[in-house]
PDB file of C-alpha atoms in Angstrom:
ATOM      1  CA  MET A   5       5.691 -11.016  -3.958  1.00  0.00           C
ATOM      2  CA  ILE A   6       4.967 -12.158  -0.221  1.00  0.00           C
ATOM      3  CA  ILE A   7       5.541  -8.834   1.844  1.00  0.00           C
ATOM      4  CA  GLY A   8       7.189 -10.679   4.245  1.00  0.00           C
ATOM      5  CA  ASP A   9       9.628 -12.880   2.073  1.00  0.00           C
ATOM      6  CA  ARG A  10      10.543  -9.514   0.749  1.00  0.00           C
ATOM      7  CA  LEU A  11      11.603  -7.869   4.382  1.00  0.00           C
ATOM      8  CA  ARG A  12      13.385 -10.955   5.447  1.00  0.00           C
ATOM      9  CA  GLU A  13      15.246 -11.121   1.582  1.00  0.00           C
ATOM     10  CA  LEU A  14      16.364  -7.158   2.130  1.00  0.00           C
ATOM     11  CA  ARG A  15      17.138  -7.796   5.855  1.00  0.00           C
ATOM     12  CA  GLU A  16      19.476 -10.743   5.470  1.00  0.00           C
ATOM     13  CA  ALA A  17      21.074  -8.389   2.691  1.00  0.00           C
ATOM     14  CA  LYS A  18      22.061  -6.046   4.737  1.00  0.00           C
ATOM     15  CA  HIS A  19      23.081  -8.330   7.451  1.00  0.00           C
ATOM     16  CA  LEU A  20      20.396  -7.340  10.186  1.00  0.00           C
ATOM     17  CA  SER A  21      19.160  -9.642  12.569  1.00  0.00           C
ATOM     18  CA  GLN A  22      15.123  -8.953  13.571  1.00  0.00           C
ATOM     19  CA  GLY A  23      16.779  -7.556  16.691  1.00  0.00           C
ATOM     20  CA  ASP A  24      18.204  -5.329  14.960  1.00  0.00           C
ATOM     21  CA  ILE A  25      15.005  -3.909  13.221  1.00  0.00           C
ATOM     22  CA  GLU A  26      13.303  -3.930  16.297  1.00  0.00           C
ATOM     23  CA  LYS A  27      15.819  -1.590  18.038  1.00  0.00           C
ATOM     24  CA  ARG A  28      15.499   0.902  14.863  1.00  0.00           C
ATOM     25  CA  THR A  29      11.687   0.519  14.355  1.00  0.00           C
ATOM     26  CA  GLY A  30      10.693   0.169  18.043  1.00  0.00           C
ATOM     27  CA  LEU A  31       8.619  -2.490  16.419  1.00  0.00           C
ATOM     28  CA  LEU A  32       8.500  -5.779  18.515  1.00  0.00           C
ATOM     29  CA  ARG A  33      10.829  -9.106  17.564  1.00  0.00           C
ATOM     30  CA  CYS A  34       8.032 -11.221  17.808  1.00  0.00           C
ATOM     31  CA  TYR A  35       6.060  -8.886  15.426  1.00  0.00           C
ATOM     32  CA  ILE A  36       9.030  -8.722  13.160  1.00  0.00           C
ATOM     33  CA  SER A  37       8.900 -12.487  13.048  1.00  0.00           C
ATOM     34  CA  ARG A  38       4.932 -13.142  12.296  1.00  0.00           C
ATOM     35  CA  VAL A  39       5.276 -10.790   9.497  1.00  0.00           C
ATOM     36  CA  GLU A  40       8.160 -11.894   7.998  1.00  0.00           C
ATOM     37  CA  ASN A  41       6.488 -15.711   8.110  1.00  0.00           C
ATOM     38  CA  GLY A  42       3.513 -14.248   6.763  1.00  0.00           C
ATOM     39  CA  HIS A  43       1.103 -14.467   9.747  1.00  0.00           C
ATOM     40  CA  THR A  44       0.598 -10.817   9.978  1.00  0.00           C
ATOM     41  CA  VAL A  45       0.008  -8.411   7.043  1.00  0.00           C
ATOM     42  CA  PRO A  46       1.731  -4.747   8.650  1.00  0.00           C
ATOM     43  CA  ALA A  47       0.084  -1.847   7.861  1.00  0.00           C
ATOM     44  CA  ILE A  48       1.818   0.845   5.839  1.00  0.00           C
ATOM     45  CA  GLU A  49       2.714   3.054   8.229  1.00  0.00           C
ATOM     46  CA  THR A  50       4.897  -0.565   9.471  1.00  0.00           C
ATOM     47  CA  LEU A  51       6.462  -0.549   6.335  1.00  0.00           C
ATOM     48  CA  GLU A  52       7.412   3.163   6.089  1.00  0.00           C
ATOM     49  CA  LYS A  53       8.859   2.840   9.468  1.00  0.00           C
ATOM     50  CA  MET A  54      11.051  -1.296   7.872  1.00  0.00           C
ATOM     51  CA  ALA A  55      11.749   0.895   5.391  1.00  0.00           C
ATOM     52  CA  ARG A  56      13.672   3.509   7.303  1.00  0.00           C
ATOM     53  CA  ALA A  57      15.031   0.994   9.366  1.00  0.00           C
ATOM     54  CA  LEU A  58      16.316  -0.686   6.134  1.00  0.00           C
ATOM     55  CA  GLU A  59      17.658   2.659   4.803  1.00  0.00           C
ATOM     56  CA  LEU A  60      15.578   1.966   1.569  1.00  0.00           C
ATOM     57  CA  PRO A  61      12.637   4.054  -0.323  1.00  0.00           C
ATOM     58  CA  LEU A  62       9.910   2.164   0.343  1.00  0.00           C
ATOM     59  CA  TYR A  63       8.932   1.110  -2.943  1.00  0.00           C
ATOM     60  CA  HIS A  64      11.961  -1.299  -2.374  1.00  0.00           C
ATOM     61  CA  LEU A  65       9.785  -3.472  -0.176  1.00  0.00           C
ATOM     62  CA  MET A  66       7.390  -3.776  -3.034  1.00  0.00           C
ATOM     63  CA  TYR A  67       9.380  -3.808  -6.013  1.00  0.00           C
ATOM     64  CA  ASP A  68      12.501  -5.300  -7.421  1.00  0.00           C
ATOM     65  CA  GLY A  69      14.092  -3.179 -10.364  1.00  0.00           C
ATOM     66  CA  ASP A  70      16.006  -0.737  -9.467  1.00  0.00           C
ATOM     67  CA  LYS A  71      14.184   2.781 -10.353  1.00  0.00           C
ATOM     68  CA  PRO A  72      10.597   2.927  -9.192  1.00  0.00           C
ATOM     69  CA  PRO A  73       7.900   1.797 -11.435  1.00  0.00           C
ATOM     70  CA  GLU A  74       6.465   3.813 -14.269  1.00  0.00           C
ATOM     71  CA  ALA A  75       2.965   5.403 -12.531  1.00  0.00           C
ATOM     72  CA  ALA A  76       0.657   4.578 -14.968  1.00  0.00           C
ATOM     73  CA  THR A  77      -2.553   6.998 -15.068  1.00  0.00           C
ATOM     74  CA  ALA A  78      -6.301   6.469 -15.903  1.00  0.00           C
ATOM     75  CA  ILE A  79      -7.070   9.489 -16.161  1.00  0.00           C
ATOM     76  CA  ALA A  80      -5.829  11.671 -18.895  1.00  0.00           C
ATOM     77  CA  PRO A  81      -4.421  15.371 -16.728  1.00  0.00           C
ATOM     78  CA  ASN A  82      -6.458  17.440 -19.552  1.00  0.00           C
ATOM     79  CA  GLY A  83      -9.648  15.292 -19.447  1.00  0.00           C
ATOM     80  CA  ASP A  84      -9.439  14.600 -23.213  1.00  0.00           C
ATOM     81  CA  LYS A  85     -12.104  11.674 -23.867  1.00  0.00           C
ATOM     82  CA  SER A  86     -10.389  10.864 -27.302  1.00  0.00           C
ATOM     83  CA  ALA A  87      -6.937   9.874 -24.885  1.00  0.00           C
ATOM     84  CA  GLY A  88      -9.537   7.571 -22.872  1.00  0.00           C
ATOM     85  CA  GLY A  89      -9.813  10.251 -19.920  1.00  0.00           C
ATOM     86  CA  LEU A  90     -12.874  11.273 -18.497  1.00  0.00           C
ATOM     87  CA  GLY A  91     -14.774  14.373 -19.496  1.00  0.00           C
ATOM     88  CA  ARG A  92     -14.282  17.889 -16.615  1.00  0.00           C
ATOM     89  CA  LYS A  93     -17.443  16.802 -15.410  1.00  0.00           C
ATOM     90  CA  ASP A  94     -17.012  13.241 -14.969  1.00  0.00           C
ATOM     91  CA  SER A  95     -13.208  13.984 -13.537  1.00  0.00           C
ATOM     92  CA  ARG A  96     -14.581  16.466 -11.051  1.00  0.00           C
ATOM     93  CA  TYR A  97     -17.472  14.300 -10.005  1.00  0.00           C
ATOM     94  CA  PHE A  98     -14.738  11.789  -9.165  1.00  0.00           C
ATOM     95  CA  GLN A  99     -11.996  13.551  -7.584  1.00  0.00           C
ATOM     96  CA  LYS A 100     -15.085  14.511  -5.182  1.00  0.00           C
ATOM     97  CA  LEU A 101     -16.046  11.199  -5.084  1.00  0.00           C
ATOM     98  CA  ARG A 102     -12.578  10.446  -4.333  1.00  0.00           C
ATOM     99  CA  ARG A 103     -12.561  13.777  -1.386  1.00  0.00           C
ATOM    100  CA  LEU A 104     -15.594  12.067   0.277  1.00  0.00           C
ATOM    101  CA  LEU A 105     -14.900   8.244   0.726  1.00  0.00           C
ATOM    102  CA  ALA A 106     -11.983   9.211   2.144  1.00  0.00           C
ATOM    103  CA  LYS A 107     -13.153  10.967   5.009  1.00  0.00           C
ATOM    104  CA  MET A 108     -15.256   7.603   6.171  1.00  0.00           C
ATOM    105  CA  LYS A 109     -13.970   5.528   8.749  1.00  0.00           C
ATOM    106  CA  SER A 110     -12.539   2.418   7.120  1.00  0.00           C
ATOM    107  CA  ASP A 111     -14.917   0.202   8.430  1.00  0.00           C
ATOM    108  CA  ASP A 112     -17.504   2.465   6.846  1.00  0.00           C
ATOM    109  CA  ARG A 113     -15.314   2.542   3.334  1.00  0.00           C
ATOM    110  CA  ASP A 114     -15.606  -1.378   3.503  1.00  0.00           C
ATOM    111  CA  VAL A 115     -19.335  -2.034   4.155  1.00  0.00           C
ATOM    112  CA  LEU A 116     -20.209   1.181   1.127  1.00  0.00           C
ATOM    113  CA  LEU A 117     -17.766  -0.971  -1.139  1.00  0.00           C
ATOM    114  CA  TYR A 118     -18.421  -4.941  -0.353  1.00  0.00           C
ATOM    115  CA  THR A 119     -22.454  -3.398  -1.049  1.00  0.00           C
ATOM    116  CA  VAL A 120     -21.421  -2.126  -4.673  1.00  0.00           C
ATOM    117  CA  GLN A 121     -19.030  -4.896  -5.862  1.00  0.00           C
ATOM    118  CA  ARG A 122     -22.421  -7.097  -4.854  1.00  0.00           C
ATOM    119  CA  MET A 123     -24.909  -4.777  -6.853  1.00  0.00           C
ATOM    120  CA  ALA A 124     -22.825  -4.110  -9.868  1.00  0.00           C
ATOM    121  CA  ARG A 125     -21.813  -8.071  -9.984  1.00  0.00           C
ATOM    122  CA  GLY A 126     -25.908  -9.160  -9.799  1.00  0.00           C
ATOM    123  CA  LYS A 127     -26.531  -7.002 -12.722  1.00  0.00           C
ATOM    124  CA  GLY A 128     -23.439  -8.538 -14.844  1.00  0.00           C
TER     125      GLY A 128
END
């Protein structure tokens, strides 16, 4: 799904103009147009502003159903390996890794993840 198309569809369904969204969000009309035409990808904070302006929950911008999608869990809550989850030690390691990655600057994190992806491809 193209987020710009979805935003336009929801805005028009509510009979709102780009000018109405501009007034409700404080975003410039030309920026709203750029997003709707696929020239710009908005940040999550911008999507939150647009969802509030459209009086919709944020998930409606990315999901077409009536109810929020079911959240998939990658790790079993009890750390049970037989359930496809990680052991307690591995789970603690990944939680620590997640916290440290969250503290990194975005550019540094991107470089690190790019490097790891390149290394993983080289071994396969």
